[in-house]
Amino acid sequence: MKKTVLLFSCLLALAACKQNSSDAQDNKEAQLEEAAGAMDEEALDAQTPQTPDGAAPSTSQSEAMSEEPLPGATSTASTPPSSANPLFNLTLRPGQVGAVRVGMPIDEARKQYGNTKFRETTLLQEGTETKAFEVLGERRRTDMVVEQECTGTNCRVFRIKVINPAFKTPGGVGIGSTLADVKKSFPITSISAGEGKLYAISQEAKMSFALNATSIPAGKWGSLKVKDVPDNTPVSEILVY
C-alpha cells in the first residue's frame, strides 16, 4: 500500500513539472509574439511621414504639395496686351489717333473696333447737330470722337477729337502737356477761338490743341498771338484733321 501511494505521488509531481514547463513555454512564446508586434509597429511609424504636431499629413495637403510648380516651369499668366489690338493702340500723330486715320472710310474704322466700341452719337456744333462716332475704351469711357464727311453714302473720317490722356505723340505730347511741350514738337502758327475754346494751331501738322486758358479773359481770345499765351498753359483736348 505504501508503495502504491509513493508511486502515485511521484506521478503527480512529474505531471506538475510538465505543466509548469508547458506554461513557461507558452509565456515565452507570448512574449516573443508581443515583441515582434511592437517591432512591426515601430517600422511602420518610421515609414509614415509626420507633420510637426505628430499627425500624418492629410490627402489634400499631399495633393497640394504635388501641385506646386517645378522650378523653371512655364508660367500660365496672361501675356501683356499688344499694340496690335486697336484698344491698346495709343498712337497720336498727324493724321492718326489709335487705329483711326483721317480719310479712312467710316466702315473700316468701325471694323477696327467693332460695333460695341464704335458707337454712334450726335454732336452739337455752333447750333447744328451732326452725326459722329465715339470710340469707347476702358469701362466704356470715350477715348476719342470721330467726325465724318460724306459724299452721298461714302462717308470718311474728317476729324478726330482726342479725349483720353493716354494717347501720346512720339515726343510725349498729349492731354495735360503744356503749350511749351507742344511747341517743342510742333510749330504753332496761330491762336484761335472757336466753339467756346481757345486753340493753339499747327497748320503744318494739321493739329489743334485746346488750351485751358482760364487765366486769360475770354474777351481777349480773338486778338491773341502765340506769344501772348503763357507757356505753362495746359492742353485739355487735341484735334487731328
PDB file of C-alpha atoms in Angstrom:
ATOM      1  CA  MET A   1       0.000   0.000   0.000  1.00  0.00           C
ATOM      2  CA  LYS A   2       2.800   2.400   0.845  1.00  0.00           C
ATOM      3  CA  LYS A   3       4.468   1.638  -2.470  1.00  0.00           C
ATOM      4  CA  THR A   4       1.276   2.455  -4.332  1.00  0.00           C
ATOM      5  CA  VAL A   5       0.906   5.798  -2.574  1.00  0.00           C
ATOM      6  CA  LEU A   6       4.546   6.662  -3.218  1.00  0.00           C
ATOM      7  CA  LEU A   7       4.224   5.824  -6.902  1.00  0.00           C
ATOM      8  CA  PHE A   8       1.098   7.913  -7.217  1.00  0.00           C
ATOM      9  CA  SER A   9       2.850  10.880  -5.566  1.00  0.00           C
ATOM     10  CA  CYS A  10       5.746  10.613  -7.997  1.00  0.00           C
ATOM     11  CA  LEU A  11       3.370  10.630 -10.938  1.00  0.00           C
ATOM     12  CA  LEU A  12       1.621  13.746  -9.623  1.00  0.00           C
ATOM     13  CA  ALA A  13       4.949  15.550  -9.146  1.00  0.00           C
ATOM     14  CA  LEU A  14       6.060  14.631 -12.646  1.00  0.00           C
ATOM     15  CA  ALA A  15       2.778  15.875 -14.122  1.00  0.00           C
ATOM     16  CA  ALA A  16       3.099  19.151 -12.221  1.00  0.00           C
ATOM     17  CA  CYS A  17       6.616  19.710 -13.521  1.00  0.00           C
ATOM     18  CA  LYS A  18       5.484  19.039 -17.066  1.00  0.00           C
ATOM     19  CA  GLN A  19       2.599  21.504 -16.692  1.00  0.00           C
ATOM     20  CA  ASN A  20       4.913  24.205 -15.344  1.00  0.00           C
ATOM     21  CA  SER A  21       7.294  23.655 -18.240  1.00  0.00           C
ATOM     22  CA  SER A  22       4.402  23.953 -20.717  1.00  0.00           C
ATOM     23  CA  ASP A  23       3.151  27.177 -19.081  1.00  0.00           C
ATOM     24  CA  ALA A  24       6.634  28.653 -19.166  1.00  0.00           C
ATOM     25  CA  GLN A  25       6.953  27.810 -22.849  1.00  0.00           C
ATOM     26  CA  ASP A  26       3.583  29.388 -23.583  1.00  0.00           C
ATOM     27  CA  ASN A  27       4.567  32.536 -21.691  1.00  0.00           C
ATOM     28  CA  LYS A  28       7.843  32.720 -23.564  1.00  0.00           C
ATOM     29  CA  GLU A  29       6.112  32.375 -26.933  1.00  0.00           C
ATOM     30  CA  ALA A  30       3.576  35.047 -25.979  1.00  0.00           C
ATOM     31  CA  GLN A  31       6.390  37.430 -25.030  1.00  0.00           C
ATOM     32  CA  LEU A  32       8.159  36.794 -28.340  1.00  0.00           C
ATOM     33  CA  GLU A  33       4.964  37.471 -30.310  1.00  0.00           C
ATOM     34  CA  GLU A  34       4.378  40.706 -28.387  1.00  0.00           C
ATOM     35  CA  ALA A  35       7.943  41.864 -29.047  1.00  0.00           C
ATOM     36  CA  ALA A  36       7.601  41.072 -32.763  1.00  0.00           C
ATOM     37  CA  GLY A  37       4.359  43.075 -32.961  1.00  0.00           C
ATOM     38  CA  ALA A  38       5.983  46.069 -31.313  1.00  0.00           C
ATOM     39  CA  MET A  39       8.861  45.945 -33.808  1.00  0.00           C
ATOM     40  CA  ASP A  40       6.407  45.882 -36.744  1.00  0.00           C
ATOM     41  CA  GLU A  41       4.585  48.949 -35.396  1.00  0.00           C
ATOM     42  CA  GLU A  42       7.855  50.861 -34.961  1.00  0.00           C
ATOM     43  CA  ALA A  43       8.889  50.038 -38.523  1.00  0.00           C
ATOM     44  CA  LEU A  44       5.510  51.235 -39.847  1.00  0.00           C
ATOM     45  CA  ASP A  45       5.762  54.500 -37.899  1.00  0.00           C
ATOM     46  CA  ALA A  46       9.241  55.108 -39.294  1.00  0.00           C
ATOM     47  CA  GLN A  47       7.901  54.803 -42.876  1.00  0.00           C
ATOM     48  CA  THR A  48       4.958  57.191 -42.323  1.00  0.00           C
ATOM     49  CA  PRO A  49       5.859  60.968 -42.768  1.00  0.00           C
ATOM     50  CA  GLN A  50       4.879  63.080 -39.787  1.00  0.00           C
ATOM     51  CA  THR A  51       3.699  66.655 -39.561  1.00  0.00           C
ATOM     52  CA  PRO A  52       5.156  68.976 -36.882  1.00  0.00           C
ATOM     53  CA  ASP A  53       2.313  68.102 -34.487  1.00  0.00           C
ATOM     54  CA  GLY A  54       2.921  64.377 -34.914  1.00  0.00           C
ATOM     55  CA  ALA A  55      -0.092  63.684 -37.132  1.00  0.00           C
ATOM     56  CA  ALA A  56       0.182  62.131 -40.573  1.00  0.00           C
ATOM     57  CA  PRO A  57      -0.388  64.631 -43.433  1.00  0.00           C
ATOM     58  CA  SER A  58      -3.860  64.654 -44.934  1.00  0.00           C
ATOM     59  CA  THR A  59      -4.562  63.662 -48.522  1.00  0.00           C
ATOM     60  CA  SER A  60      -5.410  67.233 -49.516  1.00  0.00           C
ATOM     61  CA  GLN A  61      -2.072  68.511 -48.162  1.00  0.00           C
ATOM     62  CA  SER A  62      -0.152  65.864 -50.097  1.00  0.00           C
ATOM     63  CA  GLU A  63      -2.030  66.683 -53.277  1.00  0.00           C
ATOM     64  CA  ALA A  64      -1.420  70.393 -52.760  1.00  0.00           C
ATOM     65  CA  MET A  65       2.312  69.740 -52.402  1.00  0.00           C
ATOM     66  CA  SER A  66       2.353  67.710 -55.610  1.00  0.00           C
ATOM     67  CA  GLU A  67       0.687  70.596 -57.460  1.00  0.00           C
ATOM     68  CA  GLU A  68       3.489  73.062 -56.647  1.00  0.00           C
ATOM     69  CA  PRO A  69       5.093  74.258 -59.926  1.00  0.00           C
ATOM     70  CA  LEU A  70       8.558  72.967 -60.580  1.00  0.00           C
ATOM     71  CA  PRO A  71      11.433  75.483 -60.799  1.00  0.00           C
ATOM     72  CA  GLY A  72      11.774  76.725 -64.358  1.00  0.00           C
ATOM     73  CA  ALA A  73       8.237  75.716 -65.332  1.00  0.00           C
ATOM     74  CA  THR A  74       6.497  77.917 -67.907  1.00  0.00           C
ATOM     75  CA  SER A  75       4.163  80.492 -66.366  1.00  0.00           C
ATOM     76  CA  THR A  76       0.466  80.338 -67.253  1.00  0.00           C
ATOM     77  CA  ALA A  77      -0.064  84.080 -66.644  1.00  0.00           C
ATOM     78  CA  SER A  78      -1.655  86.005 -69.486  1.00  0.00           C
ATOM     79  CA  THR A  79       0.694  87.900 -71.780  1.00  0.00           C
ATOM     80  CA  PRO A  80       0.692  91.725 -71.794  1.00  0.00           C
ATOM     81  CA  PRO A  81      -1.735  93.406 -74.215  1.00  0.00           C
ATOM     82  CA  SER A  82      -0.288  94.060 -77.655  1.00  0.00           C
ATOM     83  CA  SER A  83      -0.457  97.378 -79.528  1.00  0.00           C
ATOM     84  CA  ALA A  84      -1.718  95.318 -82.478  1.00  0.00           C
ATOM     85  CA  ASN A  85      -5.069  95.301 -80.643  1.00  0.00           C
ATOM     86  CA  PRO A  86      -6.817  98.601 -81.533  1.00  0.00           C
ATOM     87  CA  LEU A  87      -7.992  99.005 -77.932  1.00  0.00           C
ATOM     88  CA  PHE A  88      -4.345  99.237 -76.823  1.00  0.00           C
ATOM     89  CA  ASN A  89      -3.148 101.329 -79.760  1.00  0.00           C
ATOM     90  CA  LEU A  90      -2.345 104.724 -78.219  1.00  0.00           C
ATOM     91  CA  THR A  91      -0.782 106.237 -81.325  1.00  0.00           C
ATOM     92  CA  LEU A  92      -1.104 110.019 -81.645  1.00  0.00           C
ATOM     93  CA  ARG A  93       0.457 111.697 -84.649  1.00  0.00           C
ATOM     94  CA  PRO A  94      -0.546 113.920 -87.560  1.00  0.00           C
ATOM     95  CA  GLY A  95      -3.441 112.274 -89.383  1.00  0.00           C
ATOM     96  CA  GLN A  96      -3.918 109.385 -86.932  1.00  0.00           C
ATOM     97  CA  VAL A  97      -5.243 108.595 -83.461  1.00  0.00           C
ATOM     98  CA  GLY A  98      -5.159 104.973 -82.337  1.00  0.00           C
ATOM     99  CA  ALA A  99      -6.274 102.819 -85.268  1.00  0.00           C
ATOM    100  CA  VAL A 100      -8.291 105.659 -86.847  1.00  0.00           C
ATOM    101  CA  ARG A 101      -6.793 107.676 -89.704  1.00  0.00           C
ATOM    102  CA  VAL A 102      -8.088 110.850 -91.285  1.00  0.00           C
ATOM    103  CA  GLY A 103      -9.618 109.955 -94.673  1.00  0.00           C
ATOM    104  CA  MET A 104     -10.320 106.347 -93.653  1.00  0.00           C
ATOM    105  CA  PRO A 105     -13.800 105.025 -94.588  1.00  0.00           C
ATOM    106  CA  ILE A 106     -16.073 105.050 -91.547  1.00  0.00           C
ATOM    107  CA  ASP A 107     -16.936 101.387 -92.138  1.00  0.00           C
ATOM    108  CA  GLU A 108     -13.255 100.473 -91.945  1.00  0.00           C
ATOM    109  CA  ALA A 109     -12.846 102.377 -88.679  1.00  0.00           C
ATOM    110  CA  ARG A 110     -15.879 100.556 -87.288  1.00  0.00           C
ATOM    111  CA  LYS A 111     -14.350  97.196 -88.241  1.00  0.00           C
ATOM    112  CA  GLN A 112     -11.190  98.099 -86.329  1.00  0.00           C
ATOM    113  CA  TYR A 113     -13.043  98.485 -83.034  1.00  0.00           C
ATOM    114  CA  GLY A 114     -16.283  96.554 -83.526  1.00  0.00           C
ATOM    115  CA  ASN A 115     -19.849  97.782 -83.143  1.00  0.00           C
ATOM    116  CA  THR A 116     -19.778  97.715 -79.335  1.00  0.00           C
ATOM    117  CA  LYS A 117     -16.740 100.019 -79.153  1.00  0.00           C
ATOM    118  CA  PHE A 118     -17.598 102.275 -82.105  1.00  0.00           C
ATOM    119  CA  ARG A 119     -20.823 103.951 -81.038  1.00  0.00           C
ATOM    120  CA  GLU A 120     -22.885 106.477 -82.973  1.00  0.00           C
ATOM    121  CA  THR A 121     -23.513 109.817 -81.282  1.00  0.00           C
ATOM    122  CA  THR A 122     -24.736 113.319 -82.107  1.00  0.00           C
ATOM    123  CA  LEU A 123     -22.642 116.469 -81.775  1.00  0.00           C
ATOM    124  CA  LEU A 124     -23.973 119.990 -81.412  1.00  0.00           C
ATOM    125  CA  GLN A 125     -21.545 122.302 -83.187  1.00  0.00           C
ATOM    126  CA  GLU A 126     -22.377 126.005 -83.344  1.00  0.00           C
ATOM    127  CA  GLY A 127     -26.072 125.201 -83.072  1.00  0.00           C
ATOM    128  CA  THR A 128     -26.060 122.425 -85.677  1.00  0.00           C
ATOM    129  CA  GLU A 129     -26.492 118.724 -84.925  1.00  0.00           C
ATOM    130  CA  THR A 130     -24.074 116.425 -86.735  1.00  0.00           C
ATOM    131  CA  LYS A 131     -23.619 112.659 -86.701  1.00  0.00           C
ATOM    132  CA  ALA A 132     -20.362 111.356 -85.244  1.00  0.00           C
ATOM    133  CA  PHE A 133     -18.930 108.286 -83.532  1.00  0.00           C
ATOM    134  CA  GLU A 134     -17.417 107.635 -80.120  1.00  0.00           C
ATOM    135  CA  VAL A 135     -14.618 105.111 -79.686  1.00  0.00           C
ATOM    136  CA  LEU A 136     -15.016 103.537 -76.257  1.00  0.00           C
ATOM    137  CA  GLY A 137     -12.126 102.331 -74.148  1.00  0.00           C
ATOM    138  CA  GLU A 138     -11.827 101.002 -70.607  1.00  0.00           C
ATOM    139  CA  ARG A 139     -15.083 100.899 -68.630  1.00  0.00           C
ATOM    140  CA  ARG A 140     -16.820 102.161 -71.788  1.00  0.00           C
ATOM    141  CA  ARG A 141     -15.377 105.633 -71.364  1.00  0.00           C
ATOM    142  CA  THR A 142     -14.933 107.717 -74.506  1.00  0.00           C
ATOM    143  CA  ASP A 143     -11.354 107.662 -75.821  1.00  0.00           C
ATOM    144  CA  MET A 144     -11.984 109.774 -78.906  1.00  0.00           C
ATOM    145  CA  VAL A 145     -14.748 111.231 -81.049  1.00  0.00           C
ATOM    146  CA  VAL A 146     -14.645 110.597 -84.801  1.00  0.00           C
ATOM    147  CA  GLU A 147     -16.331 113.135 -87.095  1.00  0.00           C
ATOM    148  CA  GLN A 148     -17.264 112.226 -90.633  1.00  0.00           C
ATOM    149  CA  GLU A 149     -17.606 113.880 -94.014  1.00  0.00           C
ATOM    150  CA  CYS A 150     -19.913 112.234 -96.523  1.00  0.00           C
ATOM    151  CA  THR A 151     -20.324 112.328-100.277  1.00  0.00           C
ATOM    152  CA  GLY A 152     -23.590 110.535-100.894  1.00  0.00           C
ATOM    153  CA  THR A 153     -23.294 107.263 -98.973  1.00  0.00           C
ATOM    154  CA  ASN A 154     -19.493 107.366 -98.977  1.00  0.00           C
ATOM    155  CA  CYS A 155     -18.503 108.596 -95.504  1.00  0.00           C
ATOM    156  CA  ARG A 156     -14.922 109.093 -94.380  1.00  0.00           C
ATOM    157  CA  VAL A 157     -13.134 110.280 -91.255  1.00  0.00           C
ATOM    158  CA  PHE A 158     -12.925 114.064 -91.354  1.00  0.00           C
ATOM    159  CA  ARG A 159     -11.615 114.950 -87.891  1.00  0.00           C
ATOM    160  CA  ILE A 160     -10.689 113.163 -84.662  1.00  0.00           C
ATOM    161  CA  LYS A 161     -11.035 114.658 -81.184  1.00  0.00           C
ATOM    162  CA  VAL A 162      -8.753 113.099 -78.573  1.00  0.00           C
ATOM    163  CA  ILE A 163     -10.221 112.794 -75.070  1.00  0.00           C
ATOM    164  CA  ASN A 164      -8.151 110.083 -73.354  1.00  0.00           C
ATOM    165  CA  PRO A 165      -4.843 111.432 -71.914  1.00  0.00           C
ATOM    166  CA  ALA A 166      -3.211 108.046 -72.569  1.00  0.00           C
ATOM    167  CA  PHE A 167      -2.723 108.934 -76.240  1.00  0.00           C
ATOM    168  CA  LYS A 168       0.745 110.423 -76.712  1.00  0.00           C
ATOM    169  CA  THR A 169       2.834 111.603 -79.644  1.00  0.00           C
ATOM    170  CA  PRO A 170       6.320 110.101 -80.112  1.00  0.00           C
ATOM    171  CA  GLY A 171       7.605 113.186 -78.280  1.00  0.00           C
ATOM    172  CA  GLY A 172       5.277 112.576 -75.331  1.00  0.00           C
ATOM    173  CA  VAL A 173       2.738 115.307 -76.107  1.00  0.00           C
ATOM    174  CA  GLY A 174      -0.838 114.643 -75.053  1.00  0.00           C
ATOM    175  CA  ILE A 175      -3.658 115.966 -72.923  1.00  0.00           C
ATOM    176  CA  GLY A 176      -2.119 117.503 -69.827  1.00  0.00           C
ATOM    177  CA  SER A 177       1.006 118.675 -71.643  1.00  0.00           C
ATOM    178  CA  THR A 178       1.797 122.391 -71.613  1.00  0.00           C
ATOM    179  CA  LEU A 179       1.949 124.784 -74.542  1.00  0.00           C
ATOM    180  CA  ALA A 180       5.731 124.765 -74.136  1.00  0.00           C
ATOM    181  CA  ASP A 181       5.726 120.970 -74.590  1.00  0.00           C
ATOM    182  CA  VAL A 182       3.646 121.313 -77.750  1.00  0.00           C
ATOM    183  CA  LYS A 183       5.993 123.940 -79.206  1.00  0.00           C
ATOM    184  CA  LYS A 184       8.934 121.530 -78.854  1.00  0.00           C
ATOM    185  CA  SER A 185       7.254 119.016 -81.180  1.00  0.00           C
ATOM    186  CA  PHE A 186       5.039 121.102 -83.461  1.00  0.00           C
ATOM    187  CA  PRO A 187       5.336 124.608 -84.894  1.00  0.00           C
ATOM    188  CA  ILE A 188       2.414 126.695 -83.583  1.00  0.00           C
ATOM    189  CA  THR A 189       1.347 129.148 -86.237  1.00  0.00           C
ATOM    190  CA  SER A 190      -1.610 130.868 -84.595  1.00  0.00           C
ATOM    191  CA  ILE A 191      -4.032 131.103 -81.682  1.00  0.00           C
ATOM    192  CA  SER A 192      -7.732 130.880 -82.480  1.00  0.00           C
ATOM    193  CA  ALA A 193     -11.014 130.801 -80.565  1.00  0.00           C
ATOM    194  CA  GLY A 194     -13.865 128.519 -81.576  1.00  0.00           C
ATOM    195  CA  GLU A 195     -16.758 126.597 -80.026  1.00  0.00           C
ATOM    196  CA  GLY A 196     -16.051 128.244 -76.681  1.00  0.00           C
ATOM    197  CA  LYS A 197     -12.428 127.103 -76.579  1.00  0.00           C
ATOM    198  CA  LEU A 198      -9.007 128.587 -77.239  1.00  0.00           C
ATOM    199  CA  TYR A 199      -6.781 126.630 -79.633  1.00  0.00           C
ATOM    200  CA  ALA A 200      -3.097 126.630 -80.460  1.00  0.00           C
ATOM    201  CA  ILE A 201      -2.964 125.662 -84.135  1.00  0.00           C
ATOM    202  CA  SER A 202      -0.226 123.835 -86.037  1.00  0.00           C
ATOM    203  CA  GLN A 203      -1.030 124.184 -89.732  1.00  0.00           C
ATOM    204  CA  GLU A 204       1.932 122.008 -90.693  1.00  0.00           C
ATOM    205  CA  ALA A 205       0.807 119.056 -88.549  1.00  0.00           C
ATOM    206  CA  LYS A 206      -2.904 119.711 -89.101  1.00  0.00           C
ATOM    207  CA  MET A 207      -3.463 119.521 -85.366  1.00  0.00           C
ATOM    208  CA  SER A 208      -5.148 121.920 -82.938  1.00  0.00           C
ATOM    209  CA  PHE A 209      -4.529 121.925 -79.199  1.00  0.00           C
ATOM    210  CA  ALA A 210      -7.344 123.202 -76.979  1.00  0.00           C
ATOM    211  CA  LEU A 211      -5.878 125.212 -74.097  1.00  0.00           C
ATOM    212  CA  ASN A 212      -7.163 125.539 -70.554  1.00  0.00           C
ATOM    213  CA  ALA A 213      -6.695 129.304 -70.672  1.00  0.00           C
ATOM    214  CA  THR A 214      -8.750 130.282 -67.628  1.00  0.00           C
ATOM    215  CA  SER A 215      -6.159 132.914 -66.745  1.00  0.00           C
ATOM    216  CA  ILE A 216      -6.947 134.833 -69.941  1.00  0.00           C
ATOM    217  CA  PRO A 217     -10.274 136.715 -70.190  1.00  0.00           C
ATOM    218  CA  ALA A 218     -12.441 135.226 -72.951  1.00  0.00           C
ATOM    219  CA  GLY A 219     -12.979 138.725 -74.347  1.00  0.00           C
ATOM    220  CA  LYS A 220      -9.318 138.871 -75.382  1.00  0.00           C
ATOM    221  CA  TRP A 221      -9.151 135.491 -77.116  1.00  0.00           C
ATOM    222  CA  GLY A 222      -9.922 136.852 -80.560  1.00  0.00           C
ATOM    223  CA  SER A 223      -6.835 139.082 -80.614  1.00  0.00           C
ATOM    224  CA  LEU A 224      -4.271 136.801 -79.011  1.00  0.00           C
ATOM    225  CA  LYS A 225      -0.948 135.976 -80.624  1.00  0.00           C
ATOM    226  CA  VAL A 226       1.121 132.889 -79.865  1.00  0.00           C
ATOM    227  CA  LYS A 227       3.475 134.939 -77.677  1.00  0.00           C
ATOM    228  CA  ASP A 228       0.546 136.196 -75.596  1.00  0.00           C
ATOM    229  CA  VAL A 229      -0.340 132.759 -74.212  1.00  0.00           C
ATOM    230  CA  PRO A 230       1.757 131.597 -71.224  1.00  0.00           C
ATOM    231  CA  ASP A 231       3.913 128.564 -71.977  1.00  0.00           C
ATOM    232  CA  ASN A 232       2.628 126.771 -68.875  1.00  0.00           C
ATOM    233  CA  THR A 233      -0.963 126.761 -70.184  1.00  0.00           C
ATOM    234  CA  PRO A 234      -2.134 123.109 -70.176  1.00  0.00           C
ATOM    235  CA  VAL A 235      -3.681 121.225 -73.106  1.00  0.00           C
ATOM    236  CA  SER A 236      -7.225 119.958 -72.451  1.00  0.00           C
ATOM    237  CA  GLU A 237      -8.131 118.495 -75.858  1.00  0.00           C
ATOM    238  CA  ILE A 238      -6.497 117.694 -79.197  1.00  0.00           C
ATOM    239  CA  LEU A 239      -7.991 117.794 -82.688  1.00  0.00           C
ATOM    240  CA  VAL A 240      -6.437 115.886 -85.597  1.00  0.00           C
ATOM    241  CA  TYR A 241      -7.663 116.633 -89.144  1.00  0.00           C
TER     242      TYR A 241
END
